[in-house]
Structures are given as structure tokens and as C-alpha cells.
XYZ file of C-alpha atoms in Angstrom:
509
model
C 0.000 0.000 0.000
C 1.108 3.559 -0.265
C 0.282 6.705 0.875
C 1.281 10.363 0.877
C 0.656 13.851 0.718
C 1.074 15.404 -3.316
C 3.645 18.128 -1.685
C 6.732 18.389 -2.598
C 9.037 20.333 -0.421
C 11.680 22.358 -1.068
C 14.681 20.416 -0.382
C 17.937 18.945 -2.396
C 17.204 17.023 -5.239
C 17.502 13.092 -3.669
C 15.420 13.734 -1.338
C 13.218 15.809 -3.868
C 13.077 12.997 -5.762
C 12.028 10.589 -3.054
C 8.788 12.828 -2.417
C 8.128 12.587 -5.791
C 8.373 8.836 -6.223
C 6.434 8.712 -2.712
C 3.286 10.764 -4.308
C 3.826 9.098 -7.577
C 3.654 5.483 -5.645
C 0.516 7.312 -3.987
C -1.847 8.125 -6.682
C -0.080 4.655 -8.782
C -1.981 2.828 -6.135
C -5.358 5.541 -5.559
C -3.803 6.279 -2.018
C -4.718 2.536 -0.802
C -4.567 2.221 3.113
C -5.716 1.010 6.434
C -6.729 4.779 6.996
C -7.501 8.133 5.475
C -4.270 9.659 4.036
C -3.032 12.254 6.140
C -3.640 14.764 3.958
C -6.581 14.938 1.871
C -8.257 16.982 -0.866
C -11.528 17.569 -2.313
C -11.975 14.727 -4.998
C -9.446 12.754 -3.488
C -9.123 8.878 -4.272
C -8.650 6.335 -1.375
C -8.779 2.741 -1.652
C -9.993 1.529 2.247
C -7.846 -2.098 2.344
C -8.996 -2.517 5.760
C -12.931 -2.760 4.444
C -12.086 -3.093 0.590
C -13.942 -0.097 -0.532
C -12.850 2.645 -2.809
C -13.949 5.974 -1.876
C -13.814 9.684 -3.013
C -13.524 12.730 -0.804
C -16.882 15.363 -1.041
C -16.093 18.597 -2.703
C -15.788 20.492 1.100
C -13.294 18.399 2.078
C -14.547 17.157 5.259
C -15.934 13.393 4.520
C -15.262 10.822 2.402
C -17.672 8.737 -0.009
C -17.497 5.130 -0.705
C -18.038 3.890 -4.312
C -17.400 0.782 -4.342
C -16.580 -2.951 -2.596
C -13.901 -4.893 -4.007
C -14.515 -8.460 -3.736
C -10.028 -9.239 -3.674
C -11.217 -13.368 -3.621
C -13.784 -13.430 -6.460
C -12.009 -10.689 -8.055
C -15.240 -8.426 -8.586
C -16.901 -5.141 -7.620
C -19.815 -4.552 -6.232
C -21.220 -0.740 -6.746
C -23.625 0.649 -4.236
C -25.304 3.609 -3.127
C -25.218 4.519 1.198
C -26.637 6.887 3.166
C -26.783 5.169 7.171
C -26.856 1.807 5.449
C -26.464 0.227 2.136
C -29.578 0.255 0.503
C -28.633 -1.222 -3.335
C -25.876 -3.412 -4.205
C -25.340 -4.405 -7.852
C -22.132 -6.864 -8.770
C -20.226 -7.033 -12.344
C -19.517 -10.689 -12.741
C -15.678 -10.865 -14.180
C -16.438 -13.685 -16.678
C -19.917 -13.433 -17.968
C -20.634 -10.015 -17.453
C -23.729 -10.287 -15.106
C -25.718 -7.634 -13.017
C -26.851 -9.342 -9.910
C -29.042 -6.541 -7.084
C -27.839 -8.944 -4.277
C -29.220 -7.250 -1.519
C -32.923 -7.160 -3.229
C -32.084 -10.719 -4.031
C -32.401 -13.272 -7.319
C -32.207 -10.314 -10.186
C -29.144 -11.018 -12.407
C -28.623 -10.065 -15.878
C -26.110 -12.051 -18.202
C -27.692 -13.095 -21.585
C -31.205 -12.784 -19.986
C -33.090 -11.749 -17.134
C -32.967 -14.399 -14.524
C -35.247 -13.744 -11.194
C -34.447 -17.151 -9.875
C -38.045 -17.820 -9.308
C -38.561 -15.038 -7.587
C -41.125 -12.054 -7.986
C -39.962 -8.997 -9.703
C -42.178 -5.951 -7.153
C -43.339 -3.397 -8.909
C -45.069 -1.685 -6.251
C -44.428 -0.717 -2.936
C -47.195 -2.556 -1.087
C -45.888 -5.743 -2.934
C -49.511 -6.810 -4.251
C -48.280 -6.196 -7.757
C -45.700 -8.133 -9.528
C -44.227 -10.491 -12.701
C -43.237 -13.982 -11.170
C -41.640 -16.805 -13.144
C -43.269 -20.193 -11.750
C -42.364 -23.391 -12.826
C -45.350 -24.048 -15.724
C -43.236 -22.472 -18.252
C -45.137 -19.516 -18.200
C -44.924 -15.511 -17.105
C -47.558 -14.421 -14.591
C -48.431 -10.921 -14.485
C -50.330 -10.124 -10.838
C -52.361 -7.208 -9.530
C -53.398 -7.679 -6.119
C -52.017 -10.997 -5.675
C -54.301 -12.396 -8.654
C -53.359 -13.368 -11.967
C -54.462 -10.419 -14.430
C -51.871 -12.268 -17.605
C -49.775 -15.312 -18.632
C -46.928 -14.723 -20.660
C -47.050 -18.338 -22.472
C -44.847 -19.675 -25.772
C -47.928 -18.791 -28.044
C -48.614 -15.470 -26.606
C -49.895 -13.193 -24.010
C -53.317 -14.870 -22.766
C -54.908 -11.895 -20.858
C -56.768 -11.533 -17.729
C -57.556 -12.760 -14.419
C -58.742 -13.368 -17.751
C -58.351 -17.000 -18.190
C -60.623 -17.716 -14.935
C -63.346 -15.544 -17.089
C -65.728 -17.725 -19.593
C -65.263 -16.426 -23.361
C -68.610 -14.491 -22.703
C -69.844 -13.424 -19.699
C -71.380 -15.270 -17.018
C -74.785 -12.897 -16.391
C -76.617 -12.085 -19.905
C -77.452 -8.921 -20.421
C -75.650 -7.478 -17.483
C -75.543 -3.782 -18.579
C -79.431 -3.863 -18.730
C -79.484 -3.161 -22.350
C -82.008 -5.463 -23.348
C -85.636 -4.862 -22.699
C -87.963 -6.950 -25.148
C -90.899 -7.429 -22.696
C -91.143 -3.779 -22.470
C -91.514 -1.558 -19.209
C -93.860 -3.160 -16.419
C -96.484 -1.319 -14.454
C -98.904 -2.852 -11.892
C -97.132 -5.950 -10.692
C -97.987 -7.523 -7.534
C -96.901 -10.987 -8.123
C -93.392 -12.958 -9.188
C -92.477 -12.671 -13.071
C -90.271 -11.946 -15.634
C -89.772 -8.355 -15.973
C -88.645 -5.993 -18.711
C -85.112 -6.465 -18.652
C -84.511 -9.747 -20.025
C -83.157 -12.529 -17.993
C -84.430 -10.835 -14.626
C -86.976 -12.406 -12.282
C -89.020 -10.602 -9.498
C -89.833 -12.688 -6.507
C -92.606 -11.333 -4.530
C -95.480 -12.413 -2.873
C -98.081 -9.455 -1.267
C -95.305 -6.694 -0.959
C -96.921 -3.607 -2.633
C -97.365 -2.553 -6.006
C -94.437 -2.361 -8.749
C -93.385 -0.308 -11.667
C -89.881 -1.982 -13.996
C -88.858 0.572 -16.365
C -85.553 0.316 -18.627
C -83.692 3.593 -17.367
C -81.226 5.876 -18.654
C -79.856 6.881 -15.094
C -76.534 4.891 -15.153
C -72.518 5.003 -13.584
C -71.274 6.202 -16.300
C -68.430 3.889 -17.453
C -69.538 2.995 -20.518
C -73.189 1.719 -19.222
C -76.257 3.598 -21.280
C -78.898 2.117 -19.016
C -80.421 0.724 -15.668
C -83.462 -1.305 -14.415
C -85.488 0.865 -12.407
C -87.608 -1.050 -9.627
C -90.193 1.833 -8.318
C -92.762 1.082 -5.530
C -95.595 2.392 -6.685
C -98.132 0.834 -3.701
C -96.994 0.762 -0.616
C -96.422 -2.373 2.230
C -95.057 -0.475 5.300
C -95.854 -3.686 7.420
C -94.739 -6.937 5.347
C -96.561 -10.112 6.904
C -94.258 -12.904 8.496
C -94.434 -14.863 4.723
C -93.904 -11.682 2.404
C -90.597 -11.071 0.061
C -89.780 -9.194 -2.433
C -86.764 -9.922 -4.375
C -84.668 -9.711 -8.090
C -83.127 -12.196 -8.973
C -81.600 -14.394 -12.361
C -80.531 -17.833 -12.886
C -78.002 -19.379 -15.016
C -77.848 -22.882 -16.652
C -75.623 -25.357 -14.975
C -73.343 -25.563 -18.598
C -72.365 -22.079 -17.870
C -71.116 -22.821 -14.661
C -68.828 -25.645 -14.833
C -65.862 -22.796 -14.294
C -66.976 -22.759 -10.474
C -65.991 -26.660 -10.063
C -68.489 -26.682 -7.397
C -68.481 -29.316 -5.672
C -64.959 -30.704 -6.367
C -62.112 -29.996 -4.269
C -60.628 -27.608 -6.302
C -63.897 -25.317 -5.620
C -63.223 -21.711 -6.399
C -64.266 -18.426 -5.007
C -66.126 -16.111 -6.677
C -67.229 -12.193 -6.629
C -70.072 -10.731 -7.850
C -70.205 -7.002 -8.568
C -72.549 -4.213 -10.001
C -73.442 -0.472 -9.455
C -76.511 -0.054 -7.506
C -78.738 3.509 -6.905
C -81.508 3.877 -4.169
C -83.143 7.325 -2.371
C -82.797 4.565 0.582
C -79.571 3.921 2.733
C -79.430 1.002 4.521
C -79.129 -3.179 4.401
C -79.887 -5.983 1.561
C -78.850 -9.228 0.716
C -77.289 -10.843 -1.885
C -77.660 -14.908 -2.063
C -76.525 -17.305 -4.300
C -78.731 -20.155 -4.301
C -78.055 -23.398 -5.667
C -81.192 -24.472 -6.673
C -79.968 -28.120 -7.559
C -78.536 -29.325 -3.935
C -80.532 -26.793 -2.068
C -77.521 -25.026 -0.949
C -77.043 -21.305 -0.159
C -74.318 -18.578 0.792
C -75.455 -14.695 1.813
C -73.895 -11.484 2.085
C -75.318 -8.097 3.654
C -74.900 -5.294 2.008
C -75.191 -1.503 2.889
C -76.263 1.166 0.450
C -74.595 4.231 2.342
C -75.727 7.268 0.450
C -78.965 7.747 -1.025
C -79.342 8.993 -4.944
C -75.689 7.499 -5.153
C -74.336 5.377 -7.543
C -72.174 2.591 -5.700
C -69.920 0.249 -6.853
C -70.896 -3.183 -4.660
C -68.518 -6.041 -4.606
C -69.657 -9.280 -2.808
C -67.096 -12.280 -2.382
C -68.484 -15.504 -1.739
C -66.931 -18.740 -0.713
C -65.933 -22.115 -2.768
C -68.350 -24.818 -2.192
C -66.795 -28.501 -2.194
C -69.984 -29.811 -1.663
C -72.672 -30.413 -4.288
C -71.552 -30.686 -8.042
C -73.533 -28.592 -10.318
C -75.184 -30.789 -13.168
C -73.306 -30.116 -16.639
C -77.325 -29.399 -18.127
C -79.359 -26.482 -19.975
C -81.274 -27.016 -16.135
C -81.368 -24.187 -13.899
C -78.582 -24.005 -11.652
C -77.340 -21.349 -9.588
C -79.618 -18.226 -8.430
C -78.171 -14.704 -7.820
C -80.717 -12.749 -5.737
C -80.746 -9.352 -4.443
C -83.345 -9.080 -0.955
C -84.681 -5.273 -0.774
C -88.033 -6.284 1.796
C -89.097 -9.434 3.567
C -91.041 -10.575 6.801
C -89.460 -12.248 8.878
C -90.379 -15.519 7.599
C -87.005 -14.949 5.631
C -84.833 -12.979 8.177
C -85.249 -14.626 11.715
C -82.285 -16.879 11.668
C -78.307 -16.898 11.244
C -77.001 -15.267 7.346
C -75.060 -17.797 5.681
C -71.685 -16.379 5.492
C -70.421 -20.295 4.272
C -72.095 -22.268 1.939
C -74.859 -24.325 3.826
C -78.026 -26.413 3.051
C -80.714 -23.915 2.665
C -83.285 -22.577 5.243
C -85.460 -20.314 4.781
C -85.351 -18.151 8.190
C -81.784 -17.646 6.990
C -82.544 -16.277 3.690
C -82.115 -12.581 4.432
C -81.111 -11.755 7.865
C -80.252 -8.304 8.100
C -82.263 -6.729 5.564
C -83.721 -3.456 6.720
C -83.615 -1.358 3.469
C -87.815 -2.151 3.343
C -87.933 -0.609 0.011
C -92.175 -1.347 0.455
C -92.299 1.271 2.828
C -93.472 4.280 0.878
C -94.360 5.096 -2.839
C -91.187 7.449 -2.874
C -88.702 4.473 -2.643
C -86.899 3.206 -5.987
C -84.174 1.032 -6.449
C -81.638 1.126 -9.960
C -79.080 -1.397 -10.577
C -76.592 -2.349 -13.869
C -73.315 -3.362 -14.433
C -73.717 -7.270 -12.979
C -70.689 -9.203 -13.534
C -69.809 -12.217 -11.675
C -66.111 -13.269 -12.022
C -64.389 -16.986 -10.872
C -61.873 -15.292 -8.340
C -61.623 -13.091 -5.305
C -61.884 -9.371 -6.221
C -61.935 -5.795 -4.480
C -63.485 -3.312 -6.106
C -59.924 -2.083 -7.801
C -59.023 -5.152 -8.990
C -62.688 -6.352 -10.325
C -61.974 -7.488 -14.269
C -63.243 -5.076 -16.371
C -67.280 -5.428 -17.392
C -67.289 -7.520 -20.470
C -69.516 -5.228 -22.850
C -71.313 -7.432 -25.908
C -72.789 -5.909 -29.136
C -76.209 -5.035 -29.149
C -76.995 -8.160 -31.965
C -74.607 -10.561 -29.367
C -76.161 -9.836 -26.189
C -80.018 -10.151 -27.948
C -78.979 -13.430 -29.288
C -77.793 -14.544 -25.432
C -81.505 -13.222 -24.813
C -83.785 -14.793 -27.402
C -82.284 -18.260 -26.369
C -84.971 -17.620 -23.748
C -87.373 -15.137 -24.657
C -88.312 -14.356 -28.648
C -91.013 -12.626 -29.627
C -91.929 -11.580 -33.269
C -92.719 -7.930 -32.243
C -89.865 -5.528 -33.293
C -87.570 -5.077 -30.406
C -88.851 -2.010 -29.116
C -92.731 -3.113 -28.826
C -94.002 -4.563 -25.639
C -95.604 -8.273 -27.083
C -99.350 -7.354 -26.572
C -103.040 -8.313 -28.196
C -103.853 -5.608 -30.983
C -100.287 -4.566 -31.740
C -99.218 -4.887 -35.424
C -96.340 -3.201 -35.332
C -96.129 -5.160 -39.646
C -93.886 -8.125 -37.934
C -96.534 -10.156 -37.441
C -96.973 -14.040 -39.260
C -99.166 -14.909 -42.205
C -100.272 -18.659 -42.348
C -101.451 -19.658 -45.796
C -104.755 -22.515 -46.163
C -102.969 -26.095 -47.878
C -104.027 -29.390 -47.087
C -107.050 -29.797 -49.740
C -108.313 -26.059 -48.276
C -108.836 -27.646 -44.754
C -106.101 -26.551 -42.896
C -103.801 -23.010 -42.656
C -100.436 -23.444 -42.163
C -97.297 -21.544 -40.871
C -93.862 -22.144 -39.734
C -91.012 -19.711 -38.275
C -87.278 -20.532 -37.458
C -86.026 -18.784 -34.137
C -83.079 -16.404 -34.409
C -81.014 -18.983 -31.455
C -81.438 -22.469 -30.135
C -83.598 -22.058 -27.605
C -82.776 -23.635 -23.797
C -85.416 -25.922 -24.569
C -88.973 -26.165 -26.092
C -90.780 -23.360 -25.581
C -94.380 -22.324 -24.390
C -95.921 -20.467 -27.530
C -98.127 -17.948 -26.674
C -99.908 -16.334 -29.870
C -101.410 -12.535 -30.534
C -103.954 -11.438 -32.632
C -101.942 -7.716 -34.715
C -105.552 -6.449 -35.092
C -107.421 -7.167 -32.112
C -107.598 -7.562 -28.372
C -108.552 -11.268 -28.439
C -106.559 -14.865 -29.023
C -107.659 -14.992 -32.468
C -106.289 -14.150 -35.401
C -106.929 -12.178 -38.467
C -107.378 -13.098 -42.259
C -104.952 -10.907 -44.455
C -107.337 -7.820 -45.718
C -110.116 -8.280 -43.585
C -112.209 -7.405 -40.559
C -112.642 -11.339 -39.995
C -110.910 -13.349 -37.392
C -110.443 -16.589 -36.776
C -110.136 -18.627 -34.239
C -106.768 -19.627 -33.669
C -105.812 -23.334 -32.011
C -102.626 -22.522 -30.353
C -103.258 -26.248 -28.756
C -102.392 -27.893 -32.297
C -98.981 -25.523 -32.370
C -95.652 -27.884 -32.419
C -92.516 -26.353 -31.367
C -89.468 -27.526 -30.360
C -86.181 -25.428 -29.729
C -85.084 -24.517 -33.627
C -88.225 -23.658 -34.842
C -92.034 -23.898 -34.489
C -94.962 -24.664 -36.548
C -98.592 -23.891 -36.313
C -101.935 -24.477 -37.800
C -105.892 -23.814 -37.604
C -108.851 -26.483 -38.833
C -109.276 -23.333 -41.630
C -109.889 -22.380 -44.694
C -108.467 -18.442 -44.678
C -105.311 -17.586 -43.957
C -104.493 -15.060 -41.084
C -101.653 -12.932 -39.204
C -100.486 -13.397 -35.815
C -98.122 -12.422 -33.167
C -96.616 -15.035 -31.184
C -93.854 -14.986 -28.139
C -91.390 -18.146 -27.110
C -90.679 -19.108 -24.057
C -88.310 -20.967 -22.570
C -86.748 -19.654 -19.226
C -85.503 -21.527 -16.932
């Protein structure tokens, strides 16, 4: 080692030349040492031997900084940054040139980037990263769940491989309507948005109206429930409830009943002038099994964002059928029939005194109350309401295919299927058969779930006849001698004349 002071005095020329090969020696060697040179200056080069650190004196003078470690045994060097404590420590490999961040741990950088199966934090929470497992694949988290897979064929996105290719609730965004708005309804039914069922026995009077108040976020519309007469004092027996029900095909992504169960959230925006508690239930109407969550509408006229987790359920496998399957359900009044027991925070066998426990929003209570909802998504998967998927928006044509699997009608879309409404989309069946019969025949759009009920109008009267083409005449129409199946459906009439009608297919489940 060598040290000393870039002076030279003024002295005869040996020793002159001593104190010149002395500082020469010095700065030869970067003024290596157990200790600080004895003389220093701003800028200054010291190599530390004692620690193995090269540092470089601070422009006042008065403190040196380290730069780097010198590993003497591995022959390498390891640059860091220090304030009280090292904080980063990266190391040049002599050989192959890697970057390793030792202290962080597992990053090193030769030919590729190599995390050593580690997670790569993007965040400083830690609930968003890039890990490389061991199924030859990239997985790209946010909030601990999977959002992407970097595979060899591509980039499959988001949390997006646990979502089916369409979405699980039809005609979540409320966009469909071909029923038509409802007014007067004081008993259970399929309402004007398609695919939605109101439960209700003796709770009031009802108006469902297809509503332009909405979240914004890309929806264009809500269903609007409006209490139009009042039930201030439900009896022990009395609900009222929305719900909708999925086949047990579409479900198959829960693995219900399987130990590999999985968890699932289901989220929408929801609008009431009424704070207070509801709850959601899924039912599973095959094993007669049920999970519940309460839920609190905090401010009234307010458009929330609700996001309800439920469970796995090992037990009870869901049939693989066009059959009904699960039911979501949304409790806004019931008696206590419904809410005198324990909620079912775990899935359970179902009991009715455990239905709704909690629910005090008793939207019944006065002709002022009204309840809007859209945006329904349920996702495979445990979700907050930041890390939710986004809403899976279909086309107008896709998500009124999804519908008319269930519901078709041959009014145009925006007439509500009624006696005496031509709306010129009405049927003609033309006499055959030797002039004793009248025949017609229609394709549907979809496959249907299953056969349908056929229910026929007359365009040009308020009765269940028909009418002949260019007449005042109608006939009586035999909607018992109808055949239908789920493609298509045929009808006839012990007649002569041919007629027009209106006819709606149903097969819900």
C-alpha cells in the first residue's frame, strides 16, 4: 500500500526525488490504506484495504464517499449507493458479465433476465408483480391475482383466463328490454329487462322501467324497480326480491363441488333514495344449498360500486345441463319468515329463516322508494373493487342473441308483445291441405334452452284470435295444435283463410 501527501518540499534534489516517487507510488496505487491519508483533498481517491472499498472525498473536504466494494477473492466489484446503510448493491460478474441486485435478491442479468423464481415488485405494497413459476409460463399479478400469462404462443390476458369467453350474467348492462316496461305488478315474473326475475309475494305494487340513469363507465342504461303501492308492514311470509338464474353448462368454471372449488365475486353499481341493508344470495337451486352477504347502500341517490365475495363450495356438483342451476338474488323487503335466523356467510343447506337476515332497506315502505341497478358481472376469483376485471360489454346483436335463447317474440324489439299490436312483424299462415287446414312455420333467431311455451297474438285485435290478411274477420286460432321444439315452431288452424299473428317463445328456466 502507499500513501502520501502530493507536496513536494523544497529540499535537495535526492530527497526531492524521493517525495516525488512517494506521491507518484501514492496516486499509482489511488492512495490505498488502512486509513484516510493524512492529507486529503476535495476529490481525493482512497482505496480503504482494511474494508475493501474505494472511496472519493466530497467537494468540502470534510468526509469521504465510498463507491465501491472490491470483492479481492472473487475478483469483482460490487457498486452501491449509502446513506446510514447500504440500501442497493449491484455486482459485475468478471467472466460473464452479469448484473446481480444482491441485496434485493435473485435479479441477475447475463444473456437474460434471470429472477431465480422469484417475484420482480413493482409496487411498494408488494400486491403487484411479474413472477416466473415453474409451468413455463410468465404471470403478471395485480393484487395478488393473476391479471396475464406470458405463455410460448402469446400473451393470454386476464384474471382473464378464470373468465368464460362471454360473460357469465346475460345482459348485465341492462341493455335489453324486449318485454317492455312493467307497471302494476304484484306478483313474481319476468320483468322488462330480459333474464331478470321478481320474486314477490303481497309486498306492494311495482313499476320496472328500462332507465337511462346509469354510472357512467360505458353503461347507457339501468333497471329501475319503483314502488308504486306501498307495504309499510310486510306479513311474516312476504318477500320481495330480483333475482336471475343461469344454466348449470355455464357454470362448470366454479368446479363446485370438487375440491378444487373456487371463489367467486359478484359485482354491479346499484342507486336507491334509501340507505341502509340488503342481501345478496346465491342459491343453488340443484342441492338446495345457499351462501349470503349483507350489504349496505350508504348514500342515497348514489351510484355505488358493490362487490360481494363468496366462498368455494366442495360440496354439491352442479349438473353439466341447460337445467337451472345457480340463483343470484338481491333481498330489498321481507317478513321475517325470511330474516329470523343466522345469514349464511359459508355455503350451507338452505333454510329459509336464513334467507335474508339483516335486511332493513324495506324498500315497500313508501311510494317514494326506488331502487336502480346495472353493471352485474360475476367473475371466478376473489376481487376488491380495484381489482374487479373489467365489465365484459357485448354488441347489441350478441347480447339479444344470449336473450332470445330464452325469450323471442316476433314484435320488433322495441314493442311490448301485446293483443292488438301490429307493429307489420306479425306471421301470415297460408290454407294447404285440400283447403282444410292453414299453415305456418317460423325458425327462431337462437337455439332455444329448450322447447318453448308459444303464446300467440292477434296484430288487429284484443282477443286470441287471429286475423285473415285484408279483412275485418278473425279466426279462431288453435294454439293447442302448435308444435314447437327449440329450432323452430310450426302452427296451424282447422281453416280455410289464412291469417296474421303475433306469437312470443318461451323458454326460461
Amino acid at each position: 500500500m502507499s500513501q502520501h501527501d502530493l507536496d513536494i518540499a523544497n529540499q535537495l534534489f535526492p530527497a526531492t526525488r524521493t517525495d516525488l516517487n512517494n506521491a507518484l507510488k501514492a496516486l499509482g496505487s489511488t492512495n490505498s490504506g488502512t486509513s484516510v491519508p493524512s492529507t486529503t483533498y476535495a476529490n481525493q481517491l482512497w482505496v480503504d484495504t482494511t474494508n475493501n472499498k474505494l472511496n472519493i472525498r466530497n467537494e468540502d473536504n470534510d468526509a469521504n464517499i465510498e463507491i465501491l466494494e472490491l470483492d479481492q477473492a472473487n475478483d469483482t466489484v460490487e457498486y452501491f449507493k449509502s446513506d446510514s446503510v447500504r440500501t442497493a448493491l449491484i455486482e459485475f460478474t468478471d467472466g460473464d458479465d452479469a448484473l446481480s441486485i444482491a441485496d434485493g435478491g435473485g435479479l441477475t442479468v447475463s444473456t437474460s433476465l434471470d429472477m431465480n423464481g422469484k417475484e420482480l415488485i413493482l409496487d411498494l405494497d408488494g400486491d403487484s408483480s411479474i413472477t416466473s413459476d415453474t409451468d413455463d409460463q410468465i404471470d403478471i399479478k395485480v393484487g395478488n391475482t393473476d391479471v396475464a400469462h406470458i405463455v410460448n404462443t402469446g400473451v393470454s390476458q386476464g384474471a382473464l383466463l378464470n373468465r368464460n369467453p362471454t360473460p357469465i350474467v346475460i345482459n348485465g348492462d341492462m341493455r335489453i328490454a324486449q318485454r317492455g316496461d312493467q307497471t302494476g305488478i304484484t306478483a313474481g315474473q319476468y320483468i322488462n329487462i330480459d333474464r331478470f326475475f321478481i320474486n314477490m309475494v303481497n309486498l306492494g305494487t311495482w313499476s320496472f322501467t328500462q332507465s337511462t340513469d346509469n354510472p357512467g363507465n360505458g353503461f347507457g342504461n339501468s333497471l329501475k324497480i319503483d314502488c308504486t303501492t306501498a307495504d309499510a308492514s310486510p306479513s311474516a311470509g312476504d318477500n320481495f326480491y330480483l333475482s336471475m338464474q343461469t344454466e348449470g353448462q355455464n357454470l362448470q368454471i366454479m368446479e363446485k363441488g370438487t375440491a378444487t372449488a373456487r371463489t367467486s365475486t359478484l359485482c354491479y353499481y346499484i342507486k336507491s333514495n334509501k340507505t341502509g341493508n340488503y342481501v345478496v344470495e346465491l342459491w343453488d337451486r340443484t342441492n338446495d344449498r345457499h351462501v349470503a352477504k349483507l350489504v349496505t347502500i350508504s348514500s342515497a341517490n348514489t351510484w355505488e360500486k358493490h362487490v360481494c365475495n363468496f366462498p368455494a363450495d366442495t360440496s354439491g356438483a352442479l349438473a353439466n345441463t341447460n337445467a337451472r342451476s345457480i340463483m343470484i338474488s338481491w333481498a330489498f323487503d321481507s317478513g321475517t319468515n325470511f330474516t329470523s335466523g343466522t345469514l349464511p356467510t359459508t355455503w350451507a343447506s338452505r333454510v329459509d329463516a336464513n334467507r335474508f337476515v339483516g335486511t332493513n332497506l324495506g324498500l315497500g315502505d313508501n311510494t317514494a322508494n326506488e331502487v336502480l341497478i346495472t353493471g352485474v358481472q360475476w367473475e371466478m376469483g376473489t376481487f376488491t373493487s380495484d381489482t374487479t376485471p373489467p365489465f365484459q360489454f357485448e354488441d347489441a346483436g350478441t347480447s339479444l342473441a344470449r336473450c332470445q335463447r330464452y325469450f323471442f317474440k316476433t314484435f320488433a324489439q322495441g314493442t311490448t308483445p301485446a293483443q292488438n299490436t301490429s307493429d307489420n312483424n306479425y306471421l301470415l299462415a297460408v290454407g294447404t291441405d285440400a283447403g282444410t287446414q292453414s299453415h305456418g312455420s317460423l325458425n327462431f333467431p337462437v337455439l332455444m334452452r329448450s322447447s318453448p311455451t308459444i303464446t300467440t297474438f292477434n296484430p288487429f285485435a284484443s282477443n286470441a284470435s287471429a286475423r285473415q290478411p285484408n279483412s275485418t274477420t278473425d279466426v279462431a286460432y288453435q294454439s293447442t295444435t302448435a308444435r314447437d321444439h327449440s329450432v323452430g315452431c310450426t302452427f296451424q288452424n282447422t281453416t280455410t283463410q289464412s291469417y296474421h299473428i303475433h306469437l312470443t317463445a318461451v323458454a326460461e328456466l
